Short mmCIF file of C-alpha atoms in Angstrom, two decimals:
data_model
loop_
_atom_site.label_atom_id
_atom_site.label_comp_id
_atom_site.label_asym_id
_atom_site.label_seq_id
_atom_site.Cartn_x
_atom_site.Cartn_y
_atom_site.Cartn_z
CA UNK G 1426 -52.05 25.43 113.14
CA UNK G 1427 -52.36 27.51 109.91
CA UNK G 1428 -52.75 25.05 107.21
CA UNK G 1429 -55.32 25.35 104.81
CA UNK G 1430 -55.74 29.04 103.60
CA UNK G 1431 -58.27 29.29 101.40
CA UNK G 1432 -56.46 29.72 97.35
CA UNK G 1433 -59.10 32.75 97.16
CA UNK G 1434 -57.64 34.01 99.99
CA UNK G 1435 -53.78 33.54 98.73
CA UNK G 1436 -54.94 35.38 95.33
CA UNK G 1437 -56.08 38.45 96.52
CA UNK G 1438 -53.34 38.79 99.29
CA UNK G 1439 -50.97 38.47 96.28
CA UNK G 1440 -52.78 40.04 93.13
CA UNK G 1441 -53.24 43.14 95.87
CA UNK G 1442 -49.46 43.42 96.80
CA UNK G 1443 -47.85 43.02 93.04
CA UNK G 1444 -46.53 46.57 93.09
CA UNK G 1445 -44.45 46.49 96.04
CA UNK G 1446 -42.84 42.73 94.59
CA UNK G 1447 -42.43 44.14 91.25
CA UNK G 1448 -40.48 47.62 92.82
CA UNK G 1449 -37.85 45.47 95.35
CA UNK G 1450 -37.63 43.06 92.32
CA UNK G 1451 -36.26 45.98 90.30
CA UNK G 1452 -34.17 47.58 93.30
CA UNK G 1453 -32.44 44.17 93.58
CA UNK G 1454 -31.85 44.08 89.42
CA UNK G 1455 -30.46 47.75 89.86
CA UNK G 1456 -27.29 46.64 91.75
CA UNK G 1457 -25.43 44.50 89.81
CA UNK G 1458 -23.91 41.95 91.45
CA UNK G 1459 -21.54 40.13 88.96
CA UNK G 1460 -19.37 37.19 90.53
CA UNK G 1461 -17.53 36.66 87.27
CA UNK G 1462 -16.09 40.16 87.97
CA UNK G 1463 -16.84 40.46 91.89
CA UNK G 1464 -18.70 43.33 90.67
CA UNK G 1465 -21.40 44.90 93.29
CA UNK G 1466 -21.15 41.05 95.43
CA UNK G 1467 -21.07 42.64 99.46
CA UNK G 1468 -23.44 45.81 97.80
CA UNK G 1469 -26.17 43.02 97.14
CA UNK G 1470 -26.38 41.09 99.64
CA UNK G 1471 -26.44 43.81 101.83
CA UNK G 1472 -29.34 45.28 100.15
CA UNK G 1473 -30.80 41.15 100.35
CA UNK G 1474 -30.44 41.58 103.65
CA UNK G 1475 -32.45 44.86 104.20
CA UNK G 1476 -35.46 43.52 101.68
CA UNK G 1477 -35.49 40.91 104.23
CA UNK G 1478 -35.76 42.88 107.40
CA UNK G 1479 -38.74 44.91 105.62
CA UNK G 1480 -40.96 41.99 105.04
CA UNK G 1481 -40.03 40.82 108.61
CA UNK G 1482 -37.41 38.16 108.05
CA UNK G 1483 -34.35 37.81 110.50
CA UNK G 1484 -31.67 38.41 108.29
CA UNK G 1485 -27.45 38.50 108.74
CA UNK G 1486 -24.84 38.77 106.21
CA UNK G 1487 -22.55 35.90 106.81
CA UNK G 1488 -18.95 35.13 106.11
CA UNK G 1489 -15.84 32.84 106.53
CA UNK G 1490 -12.43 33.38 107.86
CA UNK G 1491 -11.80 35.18 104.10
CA UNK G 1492 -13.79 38.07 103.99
CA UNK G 1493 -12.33 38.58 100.41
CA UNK G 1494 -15.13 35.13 99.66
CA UNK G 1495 -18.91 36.60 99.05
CA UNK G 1496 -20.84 36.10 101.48
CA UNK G 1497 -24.15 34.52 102.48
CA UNK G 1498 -27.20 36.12 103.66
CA UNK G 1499 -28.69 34.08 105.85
CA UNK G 1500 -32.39 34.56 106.81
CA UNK G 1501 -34.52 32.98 109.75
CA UNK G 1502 -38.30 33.08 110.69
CA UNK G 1503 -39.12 30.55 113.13
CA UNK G 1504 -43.08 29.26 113.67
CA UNK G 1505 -45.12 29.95 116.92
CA UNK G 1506 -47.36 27.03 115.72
CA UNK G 1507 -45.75 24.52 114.14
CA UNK G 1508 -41.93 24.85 115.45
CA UNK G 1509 -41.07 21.47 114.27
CA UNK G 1510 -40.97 21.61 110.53
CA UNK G 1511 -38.75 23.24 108.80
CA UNK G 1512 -38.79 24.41 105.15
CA UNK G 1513 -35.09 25.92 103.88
CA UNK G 1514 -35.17 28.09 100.83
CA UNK G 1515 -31.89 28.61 98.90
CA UNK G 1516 -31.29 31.25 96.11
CA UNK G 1517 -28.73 33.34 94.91
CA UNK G 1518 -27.88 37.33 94.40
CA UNK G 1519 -24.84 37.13 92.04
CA UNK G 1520 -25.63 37.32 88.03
CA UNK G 1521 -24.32 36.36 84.92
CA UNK G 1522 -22.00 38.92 83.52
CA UNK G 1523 -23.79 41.16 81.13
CA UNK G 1524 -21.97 41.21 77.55
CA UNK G 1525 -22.39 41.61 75.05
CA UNK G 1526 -23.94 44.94 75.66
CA UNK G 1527 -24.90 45.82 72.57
CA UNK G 1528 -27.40 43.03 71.99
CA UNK G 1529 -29.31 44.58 74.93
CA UNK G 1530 -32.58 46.65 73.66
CA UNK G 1531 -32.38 48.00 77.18
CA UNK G 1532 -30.28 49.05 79.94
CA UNK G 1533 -28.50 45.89 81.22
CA UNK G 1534 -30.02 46.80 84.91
CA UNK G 1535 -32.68 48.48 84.42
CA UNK G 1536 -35.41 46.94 85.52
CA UNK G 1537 -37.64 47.83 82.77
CA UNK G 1538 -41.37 46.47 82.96
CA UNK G 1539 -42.93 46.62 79.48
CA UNK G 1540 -46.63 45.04 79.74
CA UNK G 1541 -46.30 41.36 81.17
CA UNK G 1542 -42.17 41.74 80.89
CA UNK G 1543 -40.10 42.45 83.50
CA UNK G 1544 -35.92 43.22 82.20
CA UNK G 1545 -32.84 42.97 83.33
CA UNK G 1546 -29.97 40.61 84.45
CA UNK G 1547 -31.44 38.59 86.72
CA UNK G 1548 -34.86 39.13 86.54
CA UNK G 1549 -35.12 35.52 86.33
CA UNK G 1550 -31.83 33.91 87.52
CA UNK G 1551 -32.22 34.46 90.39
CA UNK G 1552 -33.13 38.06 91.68
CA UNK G 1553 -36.65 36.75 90.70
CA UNK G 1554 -37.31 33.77 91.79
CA UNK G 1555 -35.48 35.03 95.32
CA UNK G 1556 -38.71 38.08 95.55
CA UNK G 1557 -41.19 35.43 95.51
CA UNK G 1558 -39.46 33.68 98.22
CA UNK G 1559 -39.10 36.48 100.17
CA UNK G 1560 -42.95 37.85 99.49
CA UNK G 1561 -44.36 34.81 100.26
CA UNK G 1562 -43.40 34.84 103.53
CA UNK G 1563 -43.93 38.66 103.97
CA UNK G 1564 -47.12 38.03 103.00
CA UNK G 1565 -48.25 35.41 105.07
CA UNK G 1566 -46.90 37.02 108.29
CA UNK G 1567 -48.85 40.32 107.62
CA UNK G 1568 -52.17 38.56 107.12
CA UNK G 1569 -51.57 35.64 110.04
CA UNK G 1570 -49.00 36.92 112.07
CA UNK G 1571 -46.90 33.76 111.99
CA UNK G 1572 -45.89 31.65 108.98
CA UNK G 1573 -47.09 27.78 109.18
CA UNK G 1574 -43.58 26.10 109.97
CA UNK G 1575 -39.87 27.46 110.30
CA UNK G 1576 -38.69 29.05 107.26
CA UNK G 1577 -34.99 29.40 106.82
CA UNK G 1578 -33.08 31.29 103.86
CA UNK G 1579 -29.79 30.67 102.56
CA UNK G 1580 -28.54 33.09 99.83
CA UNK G 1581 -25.40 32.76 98.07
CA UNK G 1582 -23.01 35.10 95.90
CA UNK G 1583 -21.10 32.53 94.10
CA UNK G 1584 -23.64 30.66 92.26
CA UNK G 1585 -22.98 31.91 89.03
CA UNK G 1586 -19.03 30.88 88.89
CA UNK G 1587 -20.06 27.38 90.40
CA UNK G 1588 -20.65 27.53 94.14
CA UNK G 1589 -16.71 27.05 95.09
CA UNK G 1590 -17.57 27.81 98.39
CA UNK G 1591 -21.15 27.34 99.53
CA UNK G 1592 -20.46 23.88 101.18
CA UNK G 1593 -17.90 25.46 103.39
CA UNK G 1594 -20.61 27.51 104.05
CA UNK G 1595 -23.16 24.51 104.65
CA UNK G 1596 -20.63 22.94 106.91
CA UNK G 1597 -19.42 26.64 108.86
CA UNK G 1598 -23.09 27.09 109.49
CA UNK G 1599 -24.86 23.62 109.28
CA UNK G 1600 -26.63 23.90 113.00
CA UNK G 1601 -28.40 26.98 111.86
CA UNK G 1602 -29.26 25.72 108.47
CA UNK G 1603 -30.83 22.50 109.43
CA UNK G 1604 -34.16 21.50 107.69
CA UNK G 1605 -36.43 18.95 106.71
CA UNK G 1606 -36.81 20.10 103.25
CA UNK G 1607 -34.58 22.58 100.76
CA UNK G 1608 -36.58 24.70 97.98
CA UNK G 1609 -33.75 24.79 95.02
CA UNK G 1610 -32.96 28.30 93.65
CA UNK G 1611 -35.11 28.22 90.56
CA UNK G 1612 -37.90 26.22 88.40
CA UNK G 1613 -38.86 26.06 84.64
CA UNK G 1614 -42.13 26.86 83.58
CA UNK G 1615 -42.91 25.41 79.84
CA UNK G 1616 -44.33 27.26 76.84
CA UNK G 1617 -47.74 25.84 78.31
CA UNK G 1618 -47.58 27.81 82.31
CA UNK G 1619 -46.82 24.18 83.74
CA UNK G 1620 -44.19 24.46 86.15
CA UNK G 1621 -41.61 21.84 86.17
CA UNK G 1622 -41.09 20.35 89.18
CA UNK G 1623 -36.99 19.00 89.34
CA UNK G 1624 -35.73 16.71 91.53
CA UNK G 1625 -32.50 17.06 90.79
CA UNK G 1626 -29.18 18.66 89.37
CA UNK G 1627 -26.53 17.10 86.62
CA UNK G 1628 -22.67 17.42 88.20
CA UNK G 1629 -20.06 18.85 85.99
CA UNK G 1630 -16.51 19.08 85.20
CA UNK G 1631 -15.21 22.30 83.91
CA UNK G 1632 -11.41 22.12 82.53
CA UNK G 1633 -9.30 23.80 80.58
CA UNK G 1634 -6.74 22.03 77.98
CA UNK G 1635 -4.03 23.99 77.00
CA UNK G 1636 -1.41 23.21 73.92
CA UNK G 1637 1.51 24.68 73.66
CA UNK G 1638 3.86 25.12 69.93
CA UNK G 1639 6.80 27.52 69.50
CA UNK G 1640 7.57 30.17 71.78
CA UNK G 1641 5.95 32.49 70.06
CA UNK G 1642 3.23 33.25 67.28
CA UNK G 1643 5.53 32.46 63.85
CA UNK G 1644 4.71 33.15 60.61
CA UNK G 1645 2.55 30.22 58.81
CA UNK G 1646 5.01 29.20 56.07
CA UNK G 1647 6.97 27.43 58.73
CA UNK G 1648 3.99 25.05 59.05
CA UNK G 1649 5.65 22.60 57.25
CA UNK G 1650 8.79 22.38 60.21
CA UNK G 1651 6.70 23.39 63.55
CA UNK G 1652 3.44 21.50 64.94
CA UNK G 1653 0.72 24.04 64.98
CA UNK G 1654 -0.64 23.70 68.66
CA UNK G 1655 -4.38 24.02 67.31
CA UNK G 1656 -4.00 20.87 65.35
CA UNK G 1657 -2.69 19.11 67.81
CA UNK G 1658 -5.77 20.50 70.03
CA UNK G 1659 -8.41 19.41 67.76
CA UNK G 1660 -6.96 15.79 67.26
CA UNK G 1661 -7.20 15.16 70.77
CA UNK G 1662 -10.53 16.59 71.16
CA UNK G 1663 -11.19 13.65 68.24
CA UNK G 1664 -10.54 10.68 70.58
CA UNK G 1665 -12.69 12.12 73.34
CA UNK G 1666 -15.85 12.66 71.31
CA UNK G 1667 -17.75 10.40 68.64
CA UNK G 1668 -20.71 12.37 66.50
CA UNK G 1669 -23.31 11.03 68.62
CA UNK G 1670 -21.95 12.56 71.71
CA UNK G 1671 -20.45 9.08 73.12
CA UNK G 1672 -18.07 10.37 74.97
CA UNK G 1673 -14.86 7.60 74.15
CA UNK G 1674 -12.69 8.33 77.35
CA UNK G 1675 -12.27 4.42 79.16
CA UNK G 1676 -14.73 3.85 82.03
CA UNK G 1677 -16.27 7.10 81.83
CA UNK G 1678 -19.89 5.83 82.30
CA UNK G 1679 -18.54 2.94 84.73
CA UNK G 1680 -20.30 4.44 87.81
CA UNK G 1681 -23.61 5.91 85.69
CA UNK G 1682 -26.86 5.13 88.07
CA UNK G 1683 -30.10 3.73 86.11
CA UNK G 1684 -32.92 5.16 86.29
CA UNK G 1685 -35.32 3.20 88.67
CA UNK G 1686 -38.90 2.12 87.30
CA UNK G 1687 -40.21 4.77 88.73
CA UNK G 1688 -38.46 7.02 87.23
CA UNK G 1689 -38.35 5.61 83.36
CA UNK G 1690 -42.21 5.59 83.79
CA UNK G 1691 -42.34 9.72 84.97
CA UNK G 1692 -39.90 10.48 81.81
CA UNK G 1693 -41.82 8.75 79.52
CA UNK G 1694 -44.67 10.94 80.55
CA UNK G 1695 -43.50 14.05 80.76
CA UNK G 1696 -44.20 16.37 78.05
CA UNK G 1697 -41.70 18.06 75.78
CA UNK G 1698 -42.87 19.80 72.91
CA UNK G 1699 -40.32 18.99 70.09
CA UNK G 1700 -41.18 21.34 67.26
CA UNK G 1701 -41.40 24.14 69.94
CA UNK G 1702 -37.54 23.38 70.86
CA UNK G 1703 -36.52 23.17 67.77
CA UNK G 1704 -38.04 26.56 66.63
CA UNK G 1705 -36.74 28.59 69.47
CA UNK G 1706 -33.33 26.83 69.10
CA UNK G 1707 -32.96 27.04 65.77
CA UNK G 1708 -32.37 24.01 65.06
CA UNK G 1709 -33.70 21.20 62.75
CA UNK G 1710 -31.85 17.63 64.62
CA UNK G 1711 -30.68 16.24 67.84
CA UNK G 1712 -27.73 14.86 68.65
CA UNK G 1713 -27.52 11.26 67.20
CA UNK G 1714 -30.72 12.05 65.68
CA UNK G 1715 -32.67 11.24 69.68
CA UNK G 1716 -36.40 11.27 69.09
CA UNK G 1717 -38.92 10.19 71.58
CA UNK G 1718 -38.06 9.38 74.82
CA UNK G 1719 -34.51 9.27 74.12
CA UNK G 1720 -34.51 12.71 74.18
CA UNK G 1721 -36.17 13.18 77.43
CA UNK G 1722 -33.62 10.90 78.86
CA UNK G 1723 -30.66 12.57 77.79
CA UNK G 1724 -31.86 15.97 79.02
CA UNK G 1725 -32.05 14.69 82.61
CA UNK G 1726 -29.95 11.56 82.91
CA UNK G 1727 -27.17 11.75 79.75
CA UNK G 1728 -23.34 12.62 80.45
CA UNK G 1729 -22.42 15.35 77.71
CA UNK G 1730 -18.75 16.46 76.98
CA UNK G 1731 -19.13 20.30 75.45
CA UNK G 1732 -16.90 22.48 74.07
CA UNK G 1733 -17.71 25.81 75.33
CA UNK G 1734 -14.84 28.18 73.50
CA UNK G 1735 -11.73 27.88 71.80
CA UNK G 1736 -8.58 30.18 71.65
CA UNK G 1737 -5.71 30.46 69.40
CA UNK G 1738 -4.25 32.61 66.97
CA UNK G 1739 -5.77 35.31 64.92
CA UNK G 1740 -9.56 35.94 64.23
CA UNK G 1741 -9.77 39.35 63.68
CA UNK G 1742 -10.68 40.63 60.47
CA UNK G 1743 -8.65 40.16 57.19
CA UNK G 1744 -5.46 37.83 56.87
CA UNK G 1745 -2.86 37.48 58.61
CA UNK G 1746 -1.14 34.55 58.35
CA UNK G 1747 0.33 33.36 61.38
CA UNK G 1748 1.21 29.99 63.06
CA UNK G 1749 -0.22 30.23 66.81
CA UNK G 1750 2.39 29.78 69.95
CA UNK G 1751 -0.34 28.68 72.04
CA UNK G 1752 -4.26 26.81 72.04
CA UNK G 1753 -6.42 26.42 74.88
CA UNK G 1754 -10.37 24.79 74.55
CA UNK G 1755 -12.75 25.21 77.72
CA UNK G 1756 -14.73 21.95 77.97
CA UNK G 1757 -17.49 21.31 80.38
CA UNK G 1758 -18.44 17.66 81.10
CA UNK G 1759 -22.51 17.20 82.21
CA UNK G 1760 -22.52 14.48 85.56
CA UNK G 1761 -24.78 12.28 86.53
CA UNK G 1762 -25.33 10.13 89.91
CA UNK G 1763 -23.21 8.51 91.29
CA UNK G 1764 -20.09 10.61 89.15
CA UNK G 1765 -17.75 12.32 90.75
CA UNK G 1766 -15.31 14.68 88.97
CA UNK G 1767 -12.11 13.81 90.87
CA UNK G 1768 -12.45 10.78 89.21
CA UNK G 1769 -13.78 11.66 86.17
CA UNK G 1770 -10.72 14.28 86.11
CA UNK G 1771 -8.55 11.50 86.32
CA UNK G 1772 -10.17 9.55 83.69
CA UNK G 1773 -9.31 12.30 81.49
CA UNK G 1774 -5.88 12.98 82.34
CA UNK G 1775 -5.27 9.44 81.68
CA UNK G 1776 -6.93 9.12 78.42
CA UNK G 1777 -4.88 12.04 77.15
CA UNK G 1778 -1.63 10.35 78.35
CA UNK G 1779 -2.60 7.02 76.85
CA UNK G 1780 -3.35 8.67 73.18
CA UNK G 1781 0.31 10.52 73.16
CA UNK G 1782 -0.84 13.78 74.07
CA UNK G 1783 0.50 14.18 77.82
CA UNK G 1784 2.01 17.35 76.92
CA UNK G 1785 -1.32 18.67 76.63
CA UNK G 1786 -2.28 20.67 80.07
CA UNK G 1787 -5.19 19.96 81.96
CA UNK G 1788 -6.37 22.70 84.32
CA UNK G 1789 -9.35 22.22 86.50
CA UNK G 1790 -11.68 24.96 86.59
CA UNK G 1791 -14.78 23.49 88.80
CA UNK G 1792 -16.28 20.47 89.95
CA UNK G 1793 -19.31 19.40 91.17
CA UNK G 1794 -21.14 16.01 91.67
CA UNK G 1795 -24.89 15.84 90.49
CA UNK G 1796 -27.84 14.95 92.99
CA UNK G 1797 -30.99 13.42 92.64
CA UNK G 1798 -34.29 13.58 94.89
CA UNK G 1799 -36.35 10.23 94.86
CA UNK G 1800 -39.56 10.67 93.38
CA UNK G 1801 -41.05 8.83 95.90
CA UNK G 1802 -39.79 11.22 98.65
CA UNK G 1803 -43.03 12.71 100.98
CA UNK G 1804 -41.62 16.31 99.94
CA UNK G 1805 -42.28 15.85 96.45
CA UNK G 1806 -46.16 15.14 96.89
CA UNK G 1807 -46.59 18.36 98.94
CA UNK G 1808 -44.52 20.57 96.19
CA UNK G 1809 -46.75 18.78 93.47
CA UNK G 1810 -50.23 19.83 94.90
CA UNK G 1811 -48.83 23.37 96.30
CA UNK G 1812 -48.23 23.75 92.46
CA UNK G 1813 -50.96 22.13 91.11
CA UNK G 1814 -53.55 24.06 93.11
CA UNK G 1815 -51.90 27.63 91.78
CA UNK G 1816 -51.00 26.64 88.69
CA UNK G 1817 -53.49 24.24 87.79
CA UNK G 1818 -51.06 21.93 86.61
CA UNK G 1819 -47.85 20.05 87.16
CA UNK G 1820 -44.67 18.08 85.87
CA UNK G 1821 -42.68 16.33 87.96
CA UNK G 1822 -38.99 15.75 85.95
CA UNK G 1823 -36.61 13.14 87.64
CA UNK G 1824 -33.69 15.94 86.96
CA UNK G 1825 -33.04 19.23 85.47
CA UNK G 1826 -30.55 19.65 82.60
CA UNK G 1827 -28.33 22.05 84.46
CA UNK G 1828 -25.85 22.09 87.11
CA UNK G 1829 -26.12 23.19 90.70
CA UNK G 1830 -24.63 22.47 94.12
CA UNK G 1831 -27.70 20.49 95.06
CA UNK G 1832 -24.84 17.33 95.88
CA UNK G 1833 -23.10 19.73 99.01
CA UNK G 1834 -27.12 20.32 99.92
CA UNK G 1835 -28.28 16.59 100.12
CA UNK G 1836 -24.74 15.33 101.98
CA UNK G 1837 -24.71 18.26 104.97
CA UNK G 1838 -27.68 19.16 105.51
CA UNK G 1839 -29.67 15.45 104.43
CA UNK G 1840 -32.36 17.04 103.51
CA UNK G 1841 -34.38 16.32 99.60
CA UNK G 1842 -33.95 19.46 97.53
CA UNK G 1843 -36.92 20.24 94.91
CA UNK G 1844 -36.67 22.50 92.26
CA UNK G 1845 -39.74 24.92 91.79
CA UNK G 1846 -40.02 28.80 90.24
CA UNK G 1847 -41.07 30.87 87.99
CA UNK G 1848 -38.32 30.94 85.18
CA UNK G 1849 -39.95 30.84 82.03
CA UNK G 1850 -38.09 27.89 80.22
CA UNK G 1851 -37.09 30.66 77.12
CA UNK G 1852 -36.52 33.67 79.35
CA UNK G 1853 -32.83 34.62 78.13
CA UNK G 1854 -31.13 33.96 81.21
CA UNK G 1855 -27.50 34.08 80.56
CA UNK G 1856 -28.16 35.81 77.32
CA UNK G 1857 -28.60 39.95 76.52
CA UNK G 1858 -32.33 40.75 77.07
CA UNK G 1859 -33.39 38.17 80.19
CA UNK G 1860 -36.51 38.87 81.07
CA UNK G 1861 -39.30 37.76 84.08
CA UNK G 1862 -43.06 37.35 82.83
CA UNK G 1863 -44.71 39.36 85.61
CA UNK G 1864 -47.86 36.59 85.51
CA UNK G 1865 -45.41 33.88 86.48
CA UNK G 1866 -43.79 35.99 89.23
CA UNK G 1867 -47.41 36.33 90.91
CA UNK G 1868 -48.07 32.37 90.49
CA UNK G 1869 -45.28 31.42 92.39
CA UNK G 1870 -45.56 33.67 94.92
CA UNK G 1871 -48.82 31.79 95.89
CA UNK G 1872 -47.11 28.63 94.93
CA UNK G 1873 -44.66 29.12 97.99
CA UNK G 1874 -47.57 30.15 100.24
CA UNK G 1875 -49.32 26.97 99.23
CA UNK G 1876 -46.16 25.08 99.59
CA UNK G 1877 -45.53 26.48 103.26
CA UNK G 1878 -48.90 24.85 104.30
CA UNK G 1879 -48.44 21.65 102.86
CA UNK G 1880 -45.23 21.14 104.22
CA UNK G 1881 -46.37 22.14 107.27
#
């Protein structure tokens, strides 16, 4: 059995093949592939596909009944030597949309390398991260000939507007997807090069609450007759909120799972450089003024209710002075295990009722459950020394921040899903100017060789 390649031997195969990561990395960035607008979606994964083939992967673009739904590229190596382990990597080819444009210093998809910088939407999230996947095992066949266990590749196009339909795709395809251990999408690495090592995703609740006033915009003196539908908004955004982020909607933290001992004792450890937040955030507080382990705990195991954007009447320039017809807030609700946002949705809708504001509509927009890998879990020792041995170091964080569909993962395919990449932690994804750090791209790469091996 391959197993124990010597990390000498990992570096040069790696440091010698940069070029060729760095060029499909930027052939991948220069088709965009925005979900938000199903901009460039079949395009992609067609060309994920053909990257694939090249470094010797079986690869198939994959779809349900509704060929108007993105579909997956699915990718399949299996192991002359070891054909009874495993390993499943997931990723995604879709990106954020790319506006505003004219905070870019560079092309949105260009590709642009300057020095250690790599640019472009989704040089990081998750065009990135996906290359070192993909080179990894490229790499390993052309200097073995086999890989050291089954590696399987599931790559989704939806990702970015909330995975609506990648468990029908787990479920569709579950035989071939079958594994003994899931590598999540993407992985943090902090302002120091340690990679952060998550074992799990939050859930969320995305919704829309719309008011509605007179049938159309009227002119503001007859503010003293007709309800302005903004007001009414913003009072019942009061009873859901307090100003240190309890969240006052009845029962909402009824289902809530504590943290085990275990996992109190690996948050209370992990690092998080305060002042270094703070500075690239902007900001001088927390929320309820959190210090210390509080705000560790909140990050990976706190229920947030957000307001993400507001609409209603006129914000252009000047005056005009107008009484809106209409107000609508997008709100996303962070989930922890064991919350589910049927319920949660519920909890809402009630709420609203109960405080006199049932004529205020609730539309769902997505909803996901949140997931969580034990720390004690075999998988997570051999991802912790595959990344310890390239990277020198380690954290191991019981959850990330963020949302995936890690929940659809865990109940089809019952497998543990680990988080680990090469994102650095204040690499604009989302935001104009993303970037990948070219050093971090090459580390993971022989992370995921490493990890292959252990696994195996």
């Amino acid at each position: 059995k391959i197993s124990n390649t010597p990390l000498s031997t990992i570096n040069e195969i790696v440091d010698a093949e940069m070029d060729g990561l760095i060029s499909d990395l930027q052939i991948l960035i220069r088709q965009p592939s925005v979900s938000a607008k199903k901009q460039g979606l079949i395009e992609c994964a067609n060309l994920v596909a053909k990257i694939m083939r090249k470094a010797g992967i079986n690869s198939e673009v994959l779809y349900l009944d509704d060929k108007s739904i993105p579909p997956i590229v699915y990718g399949e190596l299996k192991s002359k030597s070891n054909p009874n382990k495993t390993i499943l990597f997931y990723n995604h080819y879709d990106v954020q949309p790319e506006e505003p444009l004219e905070l870019w210093e560079n092309e949105p998809f260009s590709g642009k390398v300057e020095g250690n910088y790599l640019f472009g939407r989704g040089s990081a999230d998750d065009k990135g991260e996906l290359i070192t996947r993909i080179k990894a095992v490229e790499y390993y066949l052309k200097n073995a000939g086999d890989v050291p266990c089954n590696v399987k590749f599931i790559v989704e196009g939806e990702e970015e507007v909330g995975s609506v339909h990648v468990e029908q795709y787990l479920n569709r395809y579950s035989n071939r997807l079958s594994c003994d251990g899931v590598v999540w999408e993407f992985g943090y690495v902090d302002a120091k090069d340690r990679p952060i090592i998550s074992l799990g995703m939050k859930g969320l609740l995305y919704v829309e609450l719309i008011a509605n006033g007179p049938v159309r915009d009227a002119h503001s003196s007859l503010a003293v007759l007709i309800e302005n539908p903004t007001w009414r908004l913003i009072y019942a955004l009061n009873t859901m909120r307090d100003q240190t982020g309890k969240i006052l909607i009845k029962d909402w933290y009824s289902e809530v799972r504590s943290f085990t001992e275990l996992e109190l004792s690996t948050i209370a450890s992990e690092p998080f450089d305060v002042e270094e937040f703070k500075k690239e955030y902007g900001v001088s507080k927390f929320v309820a003024d959190a210090k210390g382990t509080d705000i560790k705990k909140a990050l990976v195991g706190m229920p947030t209710c957000n307001i993400a954007g507001i609409n209603s009447g006129y914000i252009g320039e000047g005056a005009k002075t107008v009484l809106p017809s209409q107000a609508a807030v997008k709100i996303d609700f962070r989930l922890v295990p064991d919350m589910l946002p049927e319920r949660q949705l519920e909890r809402l809708k009630n709420h609203l009722k109960k405080h006199g504001f049932s004529d205020i509509e609730v539309k769902l927009i997505h909803g996901e459950a949140a997931a969580r890998t034990p720390i004690d879990d075999a998988f997570v020792r051999q991802v912790e020394q595959a990344a310890k041995e390239t990277f020198g170091s380690a954290i191991i964080s019981v959850s990330s921040a963020g949302t995936g569909p890690m929940y659809s993962f865990a109940k089809v395919l019952k497998a543990p899903c680990i988080s680990i990449g090469s994102t650095y932690m204040f690499a604009r994804i989302h935001s104009p100017n993303e970037f990948a750090r070219i050093d971090l791209l090459n580390k993971t790469t022989k992370c995921m060789v490493r990890l292959m091996e252990r696994f195996a």
